[in-house]
Amino acid sequence: METKSIMIVGVGGQGSLLASRILGNVLLSQGFDVKVSEVHGMSQRGGSVVTYVKYGDKVYSPVVEKGEADIIISFEQLEAARYVQYLKKGGHIVTSTQQIDPMPVINGTAVYPDDIIGKLKKQGISVIDVDALTLAEQAGTSKASNVVLMGVVSMKMDFSEDVWQAALENCVPAKFLELNKKAFALGRAAV
Ligand SMILES: O=C(O)C(=O)Cc1c[nH]c2ccccc12
């Protein structure tokens, strides 16, 4: 199989590490060669965090180049737009509708762009947008929006739900498993 590339983009503190672990666990369980690498890490400071997940029969490079991503999973609208040039023609964006002001907006040197998702869709890009934060809060904590998004992604990839449930059990601490399963289910139901 040809190597596939997924990018997970978001802001520090949004839980991209758990998302990449769940996805990596699913892919490894299906027998793929998998390479996961976090390329930007400003995780303590609210900065942009980017994780590459590549999988296939044999993955030679961990890097995702511009125009190469089959799927971009984004935890925040502006981050989806920031990395859209990495998306392959015909690729898909799955994004939370959450908005977090980056530093230039906080300090007044820029304004948060209007209707980012509408503009991406107008370019002909396949975008699935979900209010992951509200669904996560419904599951019991705003912190679970990462797992809500994985629920959305799970509806679009060719693996059975059982495989995803097993990955949740492998990756989420027992104490938080029930909550995260609820978040995952709300993500699946949102598609
Ligand atoms: O498994 C893949 O590589 C896909 O791109 C699957 C897919 C088809 N439609 C989608 C919409 C959003 C995310 C992934 C997909």
mmCIF file of N, CA and C in Angstrom, residues 51-102:
data_model
loop_
_atom_site.group_PDB
_atom_site.id
_atom_site.type_symbol
_atom_site.label_atom_id
_atom_site.label_comp_id
_atom_site.label_asym_id
_atom_site.label_seq_id
_atom_site.Cartn_x
_atom_site.Cartn_y
_atom_site.Cartn_z
ATOM 1 N N THR A 51 1.641 17.393 14.581
ATOM 2 C CA THR A 51 2.094 16.007 14.652
ATOM 3 C C THR A 51 1.853 15.338 13.307
ATOM 4 N N TYR A 52 2.860 14.642 12.815
ATOM 5 C CA TYR A 52 2.726 13.861 11.587
ATOM 6 C C TYR A 52 2.478 12.408 11.954
ATOM 7 N N VAL A 53 1.522 11.792 11.275
ATOM 8 C CA VAL A 53 1.315 10.351 11.406
ATOM 9 C C VAL A 53 1.357 9.784 9.995
ATOM 10 N N LYS A 54 2.351 8.936 9.719
ATOM 11 C CA LYS A 54 2.441 8.319 8.386
ATOM 12 C C LYS A 54 2.336 6.812 8.527
ATOM 13 N N TYR A 55 1.649 6.176 7.583
ATOM 14 C CA TYR A 55 1.496 4.725 7.679
ATOM 15 C C TYR A 55 1.383 4.097 6.296
ATOM 16 N N GLY A 56 1.781 2.832 6.252
ATOM 17 C CA GLY A 56 1.744 2.096 4.994
ATOM 18 C C GLY A 56 2.481 0.788 5.168
ATOM 19 N N ASP A 57 2.801 0.127 4.052
ATOM 20 C CA ASP A 57 3.567 -1.122 4.129
ATOM 21 C C ASP A 57 4.945 -0.843 4.724
ATOM 22 N N LYS A 58 5.563 0.243 4.234
ATOM 23 C CA LYS A 58 6.873 0.645 4.776
ATOM 24 C C LYS A 58 6.984 2.161 4.654
ATOM 25 N N VAL A 59 7.131 2.822 5.789
ATOM 26 C CA VAL A 59 7.247 4.283 5.797
ATOM 27 C C VAL A 59 8.729 4.638 5.869
ATOM 28 N N TYR A 60 9.199 5.404 4.893
ATOM 29 C CA TYR A 60 10.626 5.722 4.852
ATOM 30 C C TYR A 60 10.947 7.055 5.515
ATOM 31 N N SER A 61 10.046 8.028 5.376
ATOM 32 C CA SER A 61 10.311 9.338 5.977
ATOM 33 C C SER A 61 9.191 9.690 6.945
ATOM 34 N N PRO A 62 9.518 10.227 8.114
ATOM 35 C CA PRO A 62 8.457 10.617 9.046
ATOM 36 C C PRO A 62 7.836 11.971 8.695
ATOM 37 N N VAL A 63 8.408 12.645 7.713
ATOM 38 C CA VAL A 63 8.017 14.035 7.429
ATOM 39 C C VAL A 63 6.845 14.079 6.448
ATOM 40 N N VAL A 64 5.911 14.985 6.696
ATOM 41 C CA VAL A 64 4.835 15.267 5.737
ATOM 42 C C VAL A 64 5.192 16.565 5.019
ATOM 43 N N GLU A 65 5.293 16.478 3.695
ATOM 44 C CA GLU A 65 5.655 17.660 2.884
ATOM 45 C C GLU A 65 4.388 18.392 2.457
ATOM 46 N N LYS A 66 4.559 19.625 1.993
ATOM 47 C CA LYS A 66 3.418 20.376 1.456
ATOM 48 C C LYS A 66 2.756 19.589 0.323
ATOM 49 N N GLY A 67 1.432 19.570 0.308
ATOM 50 C CA GLY A 67 0.698 18.865 -0.740
ATOM 51 C C GLY A 67 0.608 17.372 -0.547
ATOM 52 N N GLU A 68 1.010 16.881 0.606
ATOM 53 C CA GLU A 68 1.118 15.435 0.810
ATOM 54 C C GLU A 68 0.081 14.850 1.783
ATOM 55 N N ALA A 69 -0.544 15.685 2.606
ATOM 56 C CA ALA A 69 -1.416 15.151 3.661
ATOM 57 C C ALA A 69 -2.755 14.670 3.089
ATOM 58 N N ASP A 70 -3.095 13.421 3.386
ATOM 59 C CA ASP A 70 -4.390 12.872 2.996
ATOM 60 C C ASP A 70 -5.491 13.437 3.899
ATOM 61 N N ILE A 71 -5.158 13.614 5.171
ATOM 62 C CA ILE A 71 -6.126 14.138 6.145
ATOM 63 C C ILE A 71 -5.394 15.132 7.055
ATOM 64 N N ILE A 72 -6.010 16.276 7.305
ATOM 65 C CA ILE A 72 -5.554 17.184 8.368
ATOM 66 C C ILE A 72 -6.638 17.196 9.433
ATOM 67 N N ILE A 73 -6.246 16.825 10.636
ATOM 68 C CA ILE A 73 -7.149 16.863 11.789
ATOM 69 C C ILE A 73 -6.763 18.091 12.597
ATOM 70 N N SER A 74 -7.697 19.039 12.733
ATOM 71 C CA SER A 74 -7.350 20.304 13.380
ATOM 72 C C SER A 74 -8.240 20.565 14.588
ATOM 73 N N PHE A 75 -7.615 20.994 15.667
ATOM 74 C CA PHE A 75 -8.350 21.271 16.907
ATOM 75 C C PHE A 75 -8.836 22.711 16.972
ATOM 76 N N GLU A 76 -8.501 23.499 15.940
ATOM 77 C CA GLU A 76 -8.780 24.944 16.033
ATOM 78 C C GLU A 76 -8.860 25.475 14.608
ATOM 79 N N GLN A 77 -9.776 26.408 14.336
ATOM 80 C CA GLN A 77 -10.026 26.854 12.955
ATOM 81 C C GLN A 77 -8.806 27.464 12.271
ATOM 82 N N LEU A 78 -8.158 28.399 12.955
ATOM 83 C CA LEU A 78 -7.046 29.102 12.312
ATOM 84 C C LEU A 78 -5.875 28.160 12.037
ATOM 85 N N GLU A 79 -5.716 27.140 12.879
ATOM 86 C CA GLU A 79 -4.657 26.150 12.651
ATOM 87 C C GLU A 79 -4.950 25.335 11.386
ATOM 88 N N ALA A 80 -6.222 25.050 11.136
ATOM 89 C CA ALA A 80 -6.589 24.334 9.905
ATOM 90 C C ALA A 80 -6.158 25.150 8.686
ATOM 91 N N ALA A 81 -6.449 26.457 8.716
ATOM 92 C CA ALA A 81 -6.091 27.323 7.586
ATOM 93 C C ALA A 81 -4.572 27.475 7.459
ATOM 94 N N ARG A 82 -3.893 27.530 8.590
ATOM 95 C CA ARG A 82 -2.434 27.720 8.602
ATOM 96 C C ARG A 82 -1.704 26.597 7.865
ATOM 97 N N TYR A 83 -2.243 25.391 7.939
ATOM 98 C CA TYR A 83 -1.541 24.226 7.365
ATOM 99 C C TYR A 83 -2.206 23.687 6.096
ATOM 100 N N VAL A 84 -3.180 24.437 5.546
ATOM 101 C CA VAL A 84 -3.943 23.900 4.408
ATOM 102 C C VAL A 84 -3.053 23.600 3.197
ATOM 103 N N GLN A 85 -1.927 24.298 3.070
ATOM 104 C CA GLN A 85 -1.037 24.019 1.926
ATOM 105 C C GLN A 85 -0.378 22.635 2.015
ATOM 106 N N TYR A 86 -0.477 22.004 3.195
ATOM 107 C CA TYR A 86 0.045 20.636 3.329
ATOM 108 C C TYR A 86 -0.933 19.592 2.801
ATOM 109 N N LEU A 87 -2.188 20.020 2.594
ATOM 110 C CA LEU A 87 -3.210 19.061 2.166
ATOM 111 C C LEU A 87 -3.004 18.650 0.714
ATOM 112 N N LYS A 88 -3.158 17.364 0.476
ATOM 113 C CA LYS A 88 -3.124 16.815 -0.885
ATOM 114 C C LYS A 88 -4.379 17.246 -1.636
ATOM 115 N N LYS A 89 -4.267 17.355 -2.941
ATOM 116 C CA LYS A 89 -5.469 17.570 -3.763
ATOM 117 C C LYS A 89 -6.422 16.403 -3.511
ATOM 118 N N GLY A 90 -7.676 16.697 -3.166
ATOM 119 C CA GLY A 90 -8.612 15.622 -2.853
ATOM 120 C C GLY A 90 -8.537 15.142 -1.413
ATOM 121 N N GLY A 91 -7.670 15.764 -0.636
ATOM 122 C CA GLY A 91 -7.556 15.409 0.785
ATOM 123 C C GLY A 91 -8.701 15.992 1.600
ATOM 124 N N HIS A 92 -8.727 15.635 2.867
ATOM 125 C CA HIS A 92 -9.848 16.011 3.732
ATOM 126 C C HIS A 92 -9.362 16.732 4.984
ATOM 127 N N ILE A 93 -10.115 17.755 5.380
ATOM 128 C CA ILE A 93 -9.864 18.417 6.668
ATOM 129 C C ILE A 93 -10.993 18.049 7.617
ATOM 130 N N VAL A 94 -10.619 17.618 8.814
ATOM 131 C CA VAL A 94 -11.584 17.448 9.901
ATOM 132 C C VAL A 94 -11.195 18.471 10.959
ATOM 133 N N THR A 95 -12.063 19.442 11.220
ATOM 134 C CA THR A 95 -11.668 20.480 12.177
ATOM 135 C C THR A 95 -12.730 20.752 13.229
ATOM 136 N N SER A 96 -12.253 21.052 14.407
ATOM 137 C CA SER A 96 -13.120 21.617 15.429
ATOM 138 C C SER A 96 -13.433 23.055 15.043
ATOM 139 N N THR A 97 -14.609 23.526 15.386
ATOM 140 C CA THR A 97 -14.968 24.927 15.113
ATOM 141 C C THR A 97 -14.429 25.868 16.197
ATOM 142 N N GLN A 98 -13.718 25.321 17.137
ATOM 143 C CA GLN A 98 -13.159 26.156 18.217
ATOM 144 C C GLN A 98 -12.243 27.248 17.656
ATOM 145 N N GLN A 99 -12.261 28.397 18.307
ATOM 146 C CA GLN A 99 -11.366 29.504 17.941
ATOM 147 C C GLN A 99 -10.567 29.906 19.170
ATOM 148 N N ILE A 100 -9.259 29.963 18.998
ATOM 149 C CA ILE A 100 -8.370 30.419 20.079
ATOM 150 C C ILE A 100 -7.509 31.545 19.506
ATOM 151 N N ASP A 101 -7.559 32.716 20.132
ATOM 152 C CA ASP A 101 -6.778 33.847 19.626
ATOM 153 C C ASP A 101 -5.280 33.571 19.750
ATOM 154 N N PRO A 102 -4.542 33.663 18.617
ATOM 155 C CA PRO A 102 -3.086 33.547 18.704
ATOM 156 C C PRO A 102 -2.492 34.877 19.207
#
